[in-house]
C-alpha cells in the first residue's frame, strides 16, 4: 500500500510499504477514505518529539471502511468508522475511569520503558506518533491495522460525509475536552492561545458550554478571522500586549480560564513581554537539543489567568520547560488540567451534536489533497499557516 | 466594553512587514565616542553576523543524536538485579480483575509462557511441572519445578528441583486492591542463570536485566487478563 513515512526532520515521503493484516483477535483493518494532518504532526515533522524512526508511518486522524476483522472485533466489514487517535483497551484502571489516552495496555510492553523512564509512568498508545506511544503505524496510508477495534472506532451514518465527521478522530474532541477542562461557569471569560484547528474547536466548544466571552489570540489574519466568525473577540499578539489587554478587558480580574492550544513550538520573539523573552532561550535549547519545549504561550497564559482560575492545556509538550512560572501558579491558586484527549469518552455526544448541526466541523478545512501530495501538505501547513488552516488527505483521489 | 475596543481587532490584521528603525539616541551613543553611527552600526552588525554564523555552523554540524533502539534498556539500572550468582527481581502490578480469577490464571502454569520471557512451554502434573526455556544458540533448557506452596487465592511458590540446569525460585502473592480496583500481584523471582557467568554475559548482551524481564512479564500478564491479548504495533503476523 501507499503510506506517508518519516525520513527525517522536514523530510516525509509517500512510500510503498507492506499492507497490514489482522494480528490480534480484537484487530480490524480499515481502508482509509479520509485522513488529516494535525498540529501534532508538525511536532514530529520538526523533529522535536523523540523516538520517531525512519520509515514510521505517520498520521493519527483518519476514518474509513472496515475491510477485515479479527475474531473478537465487534465491527462488521463494510461499516464506515471514525477511529480515535488514542488506542485503548477498555479494561484497565484508566479506561474504566474514562481516561482512555492513559490506557495501560495499548503501548507494547517493550516500548513502555522509554516513557516510563521519561515520565514516571508509561504512556498509552497512539497511532503514528513515535515509539514513545507504541510505534503504531499511522493513518496517512491506504490501510491501517486498528487494535482494540471493539472499543475505539465509532460507526457513522452514511448521510454524514467524511468531512463532517473526520475530526471526531482527534481535534473536535480535543477542543471539546480543552473547554471541558476549563470548567466554564456562568459569566466566565475564557482566553484561548492559538487559533489553529485545536484552538478553533476549543473556542466553539467554550461558547457552546456557556462562556460569557471567548478571547482568541494568534497572529495569522485568516485564523483570527475564523475565530471571529465563531464568535470570539480576537487579539493579535504581534500588535498587542496580551497580558495588559486581558487585564484591561476584564476590569483587572484576568480571564477566569485560559487555554493553551499552541503547544511546545510557541512562536514569538518580540521582546515586548517578559514571557516572550524567555521563549528565545527555549528556542535555542530546542535547536541544540537540550530541553525540549518552547513555552512562551503557556507562560503568558499562566501569567494572565485570574487568581483561583483554571488552566487548560491541550497543547502538546514533550520534555522539560525552564522558567515555568510556578510562583504565579501557586500564589494565584490556579488549577491545571491537561492530557492527550480521552477521545472515546466524547465520541457519542459529539457525533450527536454534529448530526443536529450544533457543531460546525467543516469551516476550517482549507485544502483537500490526494495522499500522494501529503509532503506538500506538510510543508505548507507548516510554512504557510495563514492560508493552510487544515489539510485533509484522500487516499483514493 | 468600550475600553476593550483598544485591544479587540475589529478585523483581522493585515499581514505586514515591520520596518526596522534605529532609534535616535543610539546614534548619539556612537557619536559621543567619536565613532560615526554608520561605522558603529556596521561593526555591530558584522559582529552579530559572525556570531550568528558561528552559532548556525555549530547547530548544523552538530552530529544527530542517535536514537536508541525501540527496546533499549532504560539508562538507569534497577537496583538489586544481581546478588552474587543470583539474579534477583521483585515487582508488583495492579490487575483489574478479581483475586480468584488472577490466581486461577497464574495457577494454571501452562499460561506462564504467554507472558514470561524466554519460557517456551510448561507441562504440569500435580505439583510437579516441566518447564522448557529458550537457551543461547537455539538450544532448549529443561527444568523440573516443584510447587512448594499453594494457598488458594493468596500465595503460590515454586522451586526448581535440585540438580536442574537453572536453579530458580518464585513466589507470588495476591492481595485485594481497594474499592474494587482488582488485585495486586507481587512476584519475587530468584534464579541462577545457566552456565553462571556465561549465561549472565548473554543476559547482559541482550540487555535485559532480570528486573526488566520480570517487569515486562507482569505487564504482559496484565494485558492478557485485562485486554485478552498482548499489544503489538506490528502490522503483520511475521513481525509480531
Ligand atoms: N491534547 C491532545 O490530545 C492534542 C490533540 C491534537 C493536537 N494537540 C496539540 O494542540 C496544539 C495545537 O494544534 P493545532 O493543530 O491547532 O496546531 P497549529 O500548529 O495549526 O496551530 C498552532 C497555532 O498557535 C499559534 N501560536 C504560536 N505561538 C503563539 C503564541 N505565542 N501566542 C498565540 N498563538 C500562538 C500559531 O500561530 C498557530 O496558529 C499542538 O501542540 C498539538 O500538538 C493536542
Ligand atoms: Zn491530532
Ligand atoms: Zn486500557
XYZ file of C-alpha atoms and ligand atoms in Angstrom:
683
model
C 0.000 0.000 0.000
C 0.997 3.673 -0.183
C 1.727 5.486 3.060
C 3.327 8.691 4.284
C 6.564 7.847 6.081
C 9.083 9.761 8.139
C 12.598 10.103 6.740
C 13.998 12.832 8.952
C 13.346 16.375 10.016
C 11.249 18.128 7.356
C 11.503 15.053 5.142
C 8.374 12.947 4.757
C 7.612 10.853 1.686
C 4.865 8.670 0.289
C 6.338 5.169 0.012
C 5.096 1.723 -0.886
C 5.025 -0.454 2.232
C 3.530 -3.876 3.096
C -0.240 -3.966 3.680
C -1.289 -4.508 7.285
C -3.114 -7.676 8.331
C -5.042 -8.890 11.376
C -2.501 -9.737 14.088
C -4.544 -9.851 17.312
C -8.135 -11.067 17.829
C -9.534 -7.605 18.594
C -7.976 -6.004 15.485
C -9.732 -4.596 12.457
C -8.295 -3.381 9.176
C -9.628 -0.065 7.892
C -9.399 1.158 4.307
C -8.787 4.864 4.796
C -11.121 7.227 2.932
C -10.010 10.479 4.641
C -7.132 11.435 6.894
C -5.828 14.794 8.120
C -2.572 16.472 9.064
C -2.563 17.725 12.644
C -0.573 20.370 14.515
C 0.774 17.437 16.499
C 2.219 16.006 13.283
C 4.180 19.224 12.876
C 5.995 18.480 16.146
C 7.124 15.194 14.545
C 7.923 16.935 11.247
C 10.066 19.478 13.105
C 11.885 16.682 14.915
C 11.056 17.864 18.430
C 9.385 14.624 19.567
C 11.850 11.827 20.333
C 11.764 8.228 19.100
C 10.427 8.752 15.595
C 12.241 6.344 13.326
C 12.924 6.447 9.615
C 10.135 4.572 7.854
C 7.495 5.165 10.525
C 4.050 5.745 9.034
C 2.609 8.988 10.403
C -0.961 10.166 10.874
C -3.488 9.771 13.652
C -6.614 11.439 12.295
C -8.358 9.026 9.947
C -11.563 7.261 9.029
C -12.652 4.719 6.509
C -14.301 1.433 5.720
C -13.853 -1.783 7.692
C -12.355 -4.362 5.319
C -11.261 -7.108 7.703
C -11.954 -8.043 11.312
C -10.356 -10.281 13.928
C -12.373 -12.904 15.814
C -13.064 -10.599 18.765
C -13.760 -7.356 16.905
C -17.332 -6.114 17.144
C -17.105 -4.307 13.817
C -18.502 -5.646 10.568
C -16.975 -5.486 7.132
C -18.357 -2.584 5.132
C -19.090 -0.336 8.114
C -17.935 3.293 7.945
C -15.996 4.236 11.048
C -14.021 7.124 12.505
C -11.037 5.921 14.520
C -9.877 7.718 17.713
C -6.177 8.586 17.678
C -5.916 7.072 21.160
C -5.655 3.282 21.319
C -7.427 1.988 24.422
C -8.145 -1.476 25.793
C -11.337 -0.615 27.654
C -10.460 -2.855 30.604
C -7.652 -1.246 32.587
C -7.919 1.123 35.549
C -7.658 4.189 33.320
C -10.048 3.033 30.617
C -12.643 2.170 33.263
C -12.235 5.716 34.612
C -12.729 7.045 31.046
C -9.110 8.229 30.940
C -8.695 6.466 27.638
C -5.478 8.132 26.490
C -3.774 6.834 29.636
C -4.558 3.183 28.823
C -2.045 0.786 30.386
C -2.455 -1.963 27.831
C -2.120 -0.302 24.442
C 1.569 0.602 24.336
C 3.522 -2.619 23.673
C 5.480 -3.799 26.706
C 8.950 -3.355 25.160
C 8.132 0.232 24.179
C 6.863 1.259 27.602
C 10.344 1.502 29.118
C 11.209 4.734 27.337
C 8.277 6.806 28.540
C 8.313 5.155 31.947
C 11.815 6.474 32.343
C 10.937 9.888 30.949
C 7.631 10.474 32.716
C 7.454 8.066 35.658
C 4.653 6.026 34.107
C 4.477 4.571 30.641
C 2.339 6.411 28.097
C -0.650 4.938 26.345
C -0.753 4.006 22.673
C -1.332 6.468 19.831
C -1.423 5.941 16.084
C 1.549 7.268 14.139
C 3.059 9.210 16.981
C 6.575 7.989 17.780
C 7.752 4.888 19.578
C 7.160 6.550 22.934
C 3.490 5.905 22.322
C 3.900 2.476 20.820
C 5.272 2.970 17.319
C 1.864 2.112 15.818
C 1.747 2.613 12.032
C -0.427 5.665 11.400
C -3.404 6.663 9.341
C -1.878 8.692 6.498
C -1.970 5.495 4.492
C -4.320 3.415 2.397
C -4.902 0.853 5.136
C -4.494 0.811 8.908
C -4.467 -2.010 11.416
C -6.670 -0.836 14.304
C -6.071 -2.665 17.606
C -8.885 -2.950 20.192
C -11.328 -2.158 17.401
C -14.279 -3.075 19.640
C -13.558 -0.084 21.901
C -12.283 2.722 19.695
C -13.918 3.224 16.315
C -17.373 4.775 16.105
C -19.716 3.774 13.299
C -21.025 6.840 11.464
C -24.263 7.096 9.500
C -23.952 7.207 5.709
C -25.680 10.567 5.317
C -22.819 12.356 7.126
C -19.997 12.762 4.617
C -16.356 12.288 5.614
C -15.520 15.977 6.047
C -18.302 16.336 8.621
C -17.170 13.503 10.903
C -13.424 13.025 10.260
C -12.387 15.363 13.064
C -14.084 13.153 15.659
C -10.778 11.270 15.439
C -8.897 13.982 17.335
C -9.257 17.748 17.104
C -13.018 18.017 17.692
C -12.928 16.074 20.976
C -9.600 17.757 21.781
C -11.157 21.214 21.516
C -14.161 19.961 23.455
C -12.051 18.470 26.240
C -9.988 21.670 26.363
C -13.167 23.626 27.083
C -14.438 20.919 29.430
C -11.150 21.121 31.368
C -11.656 24.872 31.721
C -14.689 24.106 33.971
C -16.612 27.013 32.491
C -19.082 28.819 34.742
C -21.699 31.480 34.180
C -20.131 34.842 33.326
C -16.720 33.406 32.527
C -14.221 34.970 30.197
C -12.106 32.304 28.520
C -8.872 33.217 26.733
C -7.549 30.836 24.075
C -3.951 30.972 22.809
C -3.586 29.622 19.278
C -6.244 29.688 16.553
C -5.122 26.527 14.827
C -7.640 23.702 14.465
C -7.456 22.811 18.163
C -7.840 26.403 19.322
C -10.739 26.986 16.920
C -12.621 23.937 18.147
C -11.866 24.957 21.750
C -13.399 28.369 21.040
C -16.509 26.839 19.530
C -16.825 24.409 22.451
C -16.276 27.058 25.135
C -19.074 29.181 23.658
C -21.339 26.102 23.474
C -20.572 25.400 27.137
C -21.795 28.831 28.118
C -18.715 31.043 28.291
C -19.771 34.693 28.540
C -16.991 35.700 26.197
C -14.080 33.998 24.497
C -10.942 35.929 23.613
C -8.764 34.340 20.934
C -5.054 35.053 20.457
C -2.915 34.393 17.371
C -1.322 36.478 14.653
C -2.441 34.864 11.399
C -5.208 37.001 9.891
C -7.084 34.089 8.353
C -7.028 32.053 11.512
C -8.133 35.062 13.564
C -10.906 35.643 11.038
C -12.181 32.102 11.585
C -12.096 32.654 15.359
C -14.062 35.858 14.975
C -16.647 34.127 12.829
C -17.179 31.614 15.611
C -17.971 34.461 17.975
C -14.652 35.114 19.678
C -13.075 38.505 20.235
C -9.622 38.469 18.704
C -6.208 39.744 19.724
C -3.050 39.789 17.622
C -0.077 39.077 19.841
C 2.251 40.779 17.379
C 0.454 44.066 17.799
C -0.877 43.895 21.330
C 0.494 43.378 24.799
C -1.645 40.363 25.575
C -1.287 40.415 29.352
C -2.267 44.047 29.563
C -5.131 43.638 27.131
C -6.604 40.708 29.038
C -6.343 42.505 32.365
C -7.974 45.618 30.982
C -10.725 43.707 29.218
C -11.736 42.043 32.477
C -11.599 45.029 34.811
C -8.298 43.860 36.229
C -9.593 40.425 37.175
C -7.973 38.477 34.353
C -9.644 35.668 32.372
C -11.367 33.019 34.519
C -9.923 30.257 32.404
C -7.041 30.131 29.951
C -6.478 27.526 27.245
C -3.055 26.913 25.681
C -3.823 25.482 22.244
C -0.330 26.289 20.959
C 1.912 23.662 22.494
C 5.648 23.124 22.505
C 6.535 25.198 19.451
C 5.188 28.547 20.551
C 6.312 31.417 18.334
C 7.060 34.900 19.444
C 10.412 36.587 19.701
C 9.124 40.100 20.074
C 10.807 41.298 23.247
C 7.627 43.046 24.301
C 6.758 40.955 27.281
C 8.703 39.223 29.948
C 7.296 35.890 28.859
C 8.270 36.111 25.211
C 11.860 36.933 26.081
C 12.196 33.610 27.807
C 10.951 31.911 24.652
C 14.166 32.893 22.879
C 16.305 30.822 25.183
C 13.811 27.944 24.868
C 14.172 28.071 21.094
C 17.936 27.966 21.206
C 17.795 24.995 23.545
C 15.304 23.148 21.361
C 17.576 23.709 18.355
C 20.695 22.383 20.019
C 18.802 19.538 21.541
C 18.700 20.288 25.238
C 15.362 20.795 26.878
C 12.504 20.086 24.552
C 9.771 22.617 24.956
C 9.161 26.211 23.964
C 6.710 27.640 26.402
C 6.010 31.267 25.502
C 2.260 30.856 25.171
C 1.901 28.749 28.303
C 3.864 31.199 30.406
C 1.786 34.071 29.115
C -1.447 32.156 29.799
C -0.495 31.415 33.398
C 0.598 34.999 33.850
C -2.735 36.309 32.560
C -5.070 33.900 34.354
C -7.118 35.339 37.221
C -6.483 34.281 40.815
C -8.137 30.936 41.520
C -8.629 30.459 37.795
C -8.215 27.402 35.612
C -5.506 26.498 33.134
C -6.481 24.031 30.422
C -3.616 22.675 28.390
C -4.434 20.734 25.227
C -1.178 21.868 23.558
C 1.376 19.084 23.421
C 4.623 19.260 25.410
C 7.228 16.515 25.399
C 10.043 17.208 27.766
C 11.192 19.863 30.160
C 10.372 23.521 30.380
C 12.597 26.045 32.105
C 11.401 29.147 33.897
C 7.997 27.672 34.453
C 6.087 30.352 36.383
C 5.354 28.066 39.261
C 5.221 31.005 41.630
C 2.364 32.595 39.680
C 0.642 29.224 39.546
C 0.878 28.699 43.296
C 0.440 32.209 44.604
C -2.619 32.763 42.438
C -4.005 29.335 43.328
C -4.503 28.109 39.777
C -5.734 24.692 38.724
C -4.334 22.936 35.712
C -5.888 20.184 33.628
C -4.232 18.669 30.602
C -3.593 15.450 28.710
C -3.866 13.688 25.427
C -7.575 13.639 24.690
C -9.741 10.832 26.058
C -11.381 10.617 22.653
C -13.586 7.586 23.293
C -15.272 9.407 26.188
C -16.688 12.135 23.931
C -17.484 10.404 20.634
C -21.178 9.651 21.088
C -22.058 13.081 22.419
C -20.109 14.880 19.717
C -21.487 12.754 16.874
C -24.929 13.730 18.171
C -24.034 17.427 18.090
C -22.726 17.082 14.527
C -25.955 15.376 13.437
C -28.144 18.096 14.938
C -25.972 20.769 13.344
C -24.935 22.198 16.725
C -21.260 21.883 15.891
C -19.722 23.055 12.647
C -16.842 20.814 11.668
C -16.029 21.792 8.098
C -15.337 25.504 8.319
C -11.609 25.160 8.916
C -10.722 22.803 6.067
C -8.625 24.871 3.682
C -7.125 22.163 1.487
C -8.046 18.710 0.251
C -5.181 16.803 -1.379
C -4.587 13.297 -2.628
C -2.452 11.232 -0.241
C 0.332 11.292 -2.838
C 0.695 15.039 -2.197
C 0.935 14.701 1.569
C 4.512 16.074 1.666
C 3.249 19.294 0.029
C 0.537 19.385 2.665
C 3.067 19.108 5.478
C 5.302 21.768 4.021
C 2.534 24.294 3.604
C 0.716 23.509 6.843
C 3.995 24.361 8.498
C 5.281 27.286 6.418
C 2.071 28.855 5.260
C -0.181 28.611 8.299
C -2.194 31.687 7.432
C -3.722 30.108 4.356
C -3.368 26.431 5.217
C -5.613 26.034 8.262
C -6.364 22.318 7.912
C -5.345 19.745 5.326
C -7.428 16.673 4.563
C -5.828 13.874 2.544
C -7.798 11.468 0.383
C -6.009 8.222 -0.493
C -8.472 7.469 -3.297
C -8.273 10.704 -5.270
C -16.721 47.014 26.883
C -15.917 50.332 25.191
C -12.408 50.282 26.581
C -11.865 46.858 25.098
C -12.011 48.412 21.677
C -8.434 49.425 22.239
C -7.416 45.792 22.081
C -10.012 43.891 20.182
C -9.409 43.855 16.488
C -12.457 44.771 14.531
C -10.961 42.992 11.589
C -8.174 40.517 11.315
C -4.874 42.321 10.908
C -3.300 42.872 7.544
C -0.110 40.954 7.053
C 2.722 43.416 7.151
C 6.464 43.544 7.301
C 7.737 45.586 10.196
C 10.400 48.149 9.222
C 13.467 48.094 11.423
C 14.467 51.542 12.650
C 17.464 52.604 14.693
C 16.296 54.986 17.413
C 17.901 58.441 17.583
C 19.790 58.068 20.844
C 21.769 55.079 19.588
C 23.433 57.401 17.098
C 24.360 59.680 20.000
C 25.932 56.759 21.783
C 28.410 56.193 18.972
C 28.897 59.891 18.200
C 29.852 60.621 21.813
C 32.608 58.064 21.429
C 33.969 59.638 18.281
C 32.710 56.892 16.004
C 30.312 57.674 13.213
C 26.939 55.977 13.757
C 27.237 54.212 10.417
C 30.581 52.660 11.367
C 29.205 51.675 14.766
C 26.182 50.039 13.247
C 28.312 48.324 10.593
C 30.727 46.927 13.165
C 27.848 45.866 15.401
C 26.052 44.144 12.550
C 29.310 42.488 11.487
C 29.981 41.088 14.928
C 26.400 39.901 15.300
C 26.530 38.254 11.878
C 29.770 36.439 12.726
C 28.311 35.221 16.000
C 25.152 34.080 14.224
C 27.202 32.270 11.560
C 29.289 30.522 14.177
C 26.133 29.520 16.022
C 24.476 28.234 12.866
C 27.596 26.322 11.896
C 27.623 24.665 15.284
C 23.963 23.730 15.065
C 24.316 22.407 11.513
C 27.456 20.376 12.035
C 26.465 19.013 15.390
C 26.021 15.273 14.812
C 22.461 13.970 15.169
C 21.930 12.303 18.484
C 21.429 8.660 17.550
C 18.033 7.374 18.553
C 18.079 4.396 20.913
C 16.537 1.194 19.555
C 12.896 0.636 20.473
C 13.656 -1.932 23.107
C 16.734 -0.277 24.537
C 17.250 -0.864 28.205
C 16.494 2.239 30.273
C 19.613 4.213 31.034
C 19.163 3.760 34.743
C 19.883 0.367 36.269
C 17.289 -1.032 38.555
C 18.772 -1.911 41.909
C 19.247 -5.424 43.168
C 19.390 -7.075 39.791
C 22.330 -9.348 40.582
C 23.238 -10.659 44.039
C 26.349 -12.800 43.688
C 25.475 -15.599 41.319
C 21.764 -14.963 41.842
C 19.598 -12.850 39.655
C 17.012 -11.275 41.885
C 13.892 -9.479 40.783
C 10.760 -8.351 42.513
C 7.850 -6.407 41.064
C 4.245 -5.700 41.811
C 1.435 -4.914 39.418
C -2.212 -3.963 39.701
C -4.523 -6.141 37.629
C -8.116 -5.032 37.299
C -9.656 -8.457 37.857
C -10.930 -10.282 40.971
C -8.318 -12.108 43.021
C -9.767 -15.567 42.330
C -9.551 -15.007 38.590
C -5.951 -13.783 38.670
C -4.907 -16.604 40.975
C -6.554 -19.222 38.764
C -4.853 -17.895 35.634
C -1.484 -17.910 37.334
C -2.042 -21.314 38.967
C -2.535 -22.843 35.551
C 1.192 -22.932 34.954
C 0.750 -23.683 31.273
C -0.190 -19.987 30.932
C 3.262 -18.863 32.081
C 4.932 -18.938 28.642
C 2.298 -16.480 27.370
C 3.814 -13.729 29.472
C 7.225 -14.759 30.865
C 10.181 -14.114 28.583
C 12.310 -16.994 27.237
C 9.870 -19.586 28.545
C 8.605 -21.845 25.742
C 6.300 -24.379 27.381
C 5.187 -25.618 30.790
C 3.616 -29.065 31.290
C 2.191 -29.704 34.747
C 1.208 -32.933 36.515
C 0.007 -32.362 40.072
C 2.578 -30.332 41.997
C 5.347 -31.199 39.537
C 5.879 -29.341 36.306
C 8.273 -29.456 33.390
C 9.484 -26.069 32.061
C 11.269 -25.548 28.752
C 13.336 -22.371 28.361
C 14.918 -20.953 25.259
C 18.695 -21.062 25.743
C 21.532 -19.478 23.846
C 22.217 -20.570 20.230
C 18.745 -22.064 19.728
C 19.188 -24.650 22.475
C 16.420 -25.562 24.873
C 16.877 -25.907 28.624
C 14.639 -28.300 30.551
C 13.831 -27.613 34.197
C 11.823 -29.684 36.672
C 9.826 -27.498 39.039
C 8.052 -28.364 42.281
C 5.163 -26.334 43.687
C 6.290 -25.621 47.239
C 3.314 -23.625 48.431
C -0.218 -23.213 47.129
C -2.713 -21.244 49.164
C -5.796 -20.643 47.070
C -6.221 -17.000 46.001
C -3.327 -15.948 48.255
C 0.073 -17.337 47.515
C 1.991 -19.573 45.164
C 5.624 -20.607 45.469
C 7.752 -22.894 43.350
C 11.356 -24.024 43.106
C 13.442 -25.998 40.662
C 14.322 -29.473 41.897
C 17.967 -29.959 42.945
C 20.304 -30.615 40.054
C 18.340 -28.570 37.484
C 20.375 -26.657 34.874
C 18.645 -23.493 36.042
C 18.306 -23.004 39.755
C 15.229 -20.913 40.440
C 12.622 -19.986 42.978
C 9.498 -17.918 42.534
C 6.946 -16.575 44.937
C 3.717 -14.821 44.060
C 1.193 -13.259 46.398
C -2.250 -11.985 45.545
C -3.943 -9.188 47.513
C -7.175 -7.291 47.034
C -6.770 -3.750 45.810
C -9.138 -1.229 47.428
C -12.501 -0.125 46.091
C -12.864 -2.882 43.533
C -9.703 -1.932 41.693
C -8.761 -5.554 41.342
C -5.726 -7.455 42.583
C -2.162 -6.567 43.473
C 0.163 -9.268 42.218
C 3.592 -9.355 43.845
C 6.127 -11.557 42.165
C 9.604 -12.286 43.517
C 11.994 -14.283 41.432
C 15.470 -15.604 42.225
C 17.486 -17.657 39.783
C 20.950 -18.666 38.792
C 21.216 -18.365 35.032
C 22.510 -21.379 33.129
C 26.295 -21.623 32.902
C 26.759 -18.969 35.567
C 28.787 -16.059 34.366
C 28.437 -17.001 30.699
C 24.654 -17.009 30.954
C 24.837 -13.708 32.710
C 27.018 -12.294 29.975
C 24.439 -13.443 27.461
C 21.700 -11.847 29.526
C 23.645 -8.608 29.627
C 24.431 -8.863 25.965
C 20.773 -8.943 25.050
C 20.493 -6.099 27.526
C 17.694 -7.442 29.586
C 18.138 -7.320 33.315
C 16.146 -9.771 35.446
C 14.171 -6.817 36.737
C 13.297 -5.694 33.240
C 12.317 -9.198 32.176
C 10.045 -9.515 35.172
C 8.531 -6.090 34.638
C 7.794 -6.953 31.032
C 6.404 -10.321 32.083
C 3.980 -8.856 34.580
C 2.832 -6.197 32.126
C 2.055 -8.927 29.604
C 0.127 -10.815 32.277
C -1.849 -7.654 32.955
C -2.614 -7.206 29.249
C -3.746 -10.812 28.904
C -6.072 -10.521 31.875
C -7.451 -7.033 31.233
C -7.438 -6.880 27.445
C -7.354 -10.545 26.488
C -4.316 -10.132 24.250
C -0.769 -8.768 24.264
C -0.420 -5.431 22.499
C 1.851 -5.165 19.478
C 2.472 -2.445 16.930
C 3.490 -4.981 14.294
C 1.442 -4.569 11.148
C 1.918 -8.174 10.051
C 1.953 -11.504 11.865
C 5.512 -12.362 10.894
C 6.755 -9.271 12.771
C 4.634 -9.680 15.881
N -4.094 17.104 23.759
C -4.307 16.461 22.622
O -4.768 15.352 22.620
C -3.991 17.153 21.328
C -4.607 16.740 20.154
C -4.342 17.420 18.973
C -3.440 18.464 18.968
N -2.840 18.831 20.133
C -1.877 19.933 20.198
O -2.546 21.159 20.167
C -1.658 22.150 19.654
C -2.321 22.913 18.553
O -2.653 22.071 17.466
P -3.114 22.675 16.083
O -3.424 21.552 15.180
O -4.162 23.690 16.298
O -1.711 23.345 15.634
P -1.309 24.547 14.681
O 0.160 24.476 14.563
O -2.125 24.510 13.417
O -1.760 25.861 15.471
C -0.985 26.490 16.431
C -1.340 27.974 16.404
O -0.728 28.617 17.529
C -0.339 29.915 17.126
N 0.682 30.414 18.037
C 2.007 30.117 18.078
N 2.610 30.801 19.056
C 1.664 31.545 19.676
C 1.674 32.438 20.772
N 2.812 32.701 21.427
N 0.502 33.021 21.141
C -0.654 32.754 20.483
N -0.726 31.886 19.433
C 0.420 31.296 19.027
C 0.161 29.697 15.725
O 0.181 30.927 15.018
C -0.839 28.695 15.166
O -1.930 29.307 14.513
C -0.408 21.393 19.211
O 0.555 21.425 20.238
C -0.914 19.984 19.063
O 0.122 19.040 19.221
C -3.111 18.190 21.303
Zn -4.067 15.350 16.009
Zn -6.969 0.479 28.922
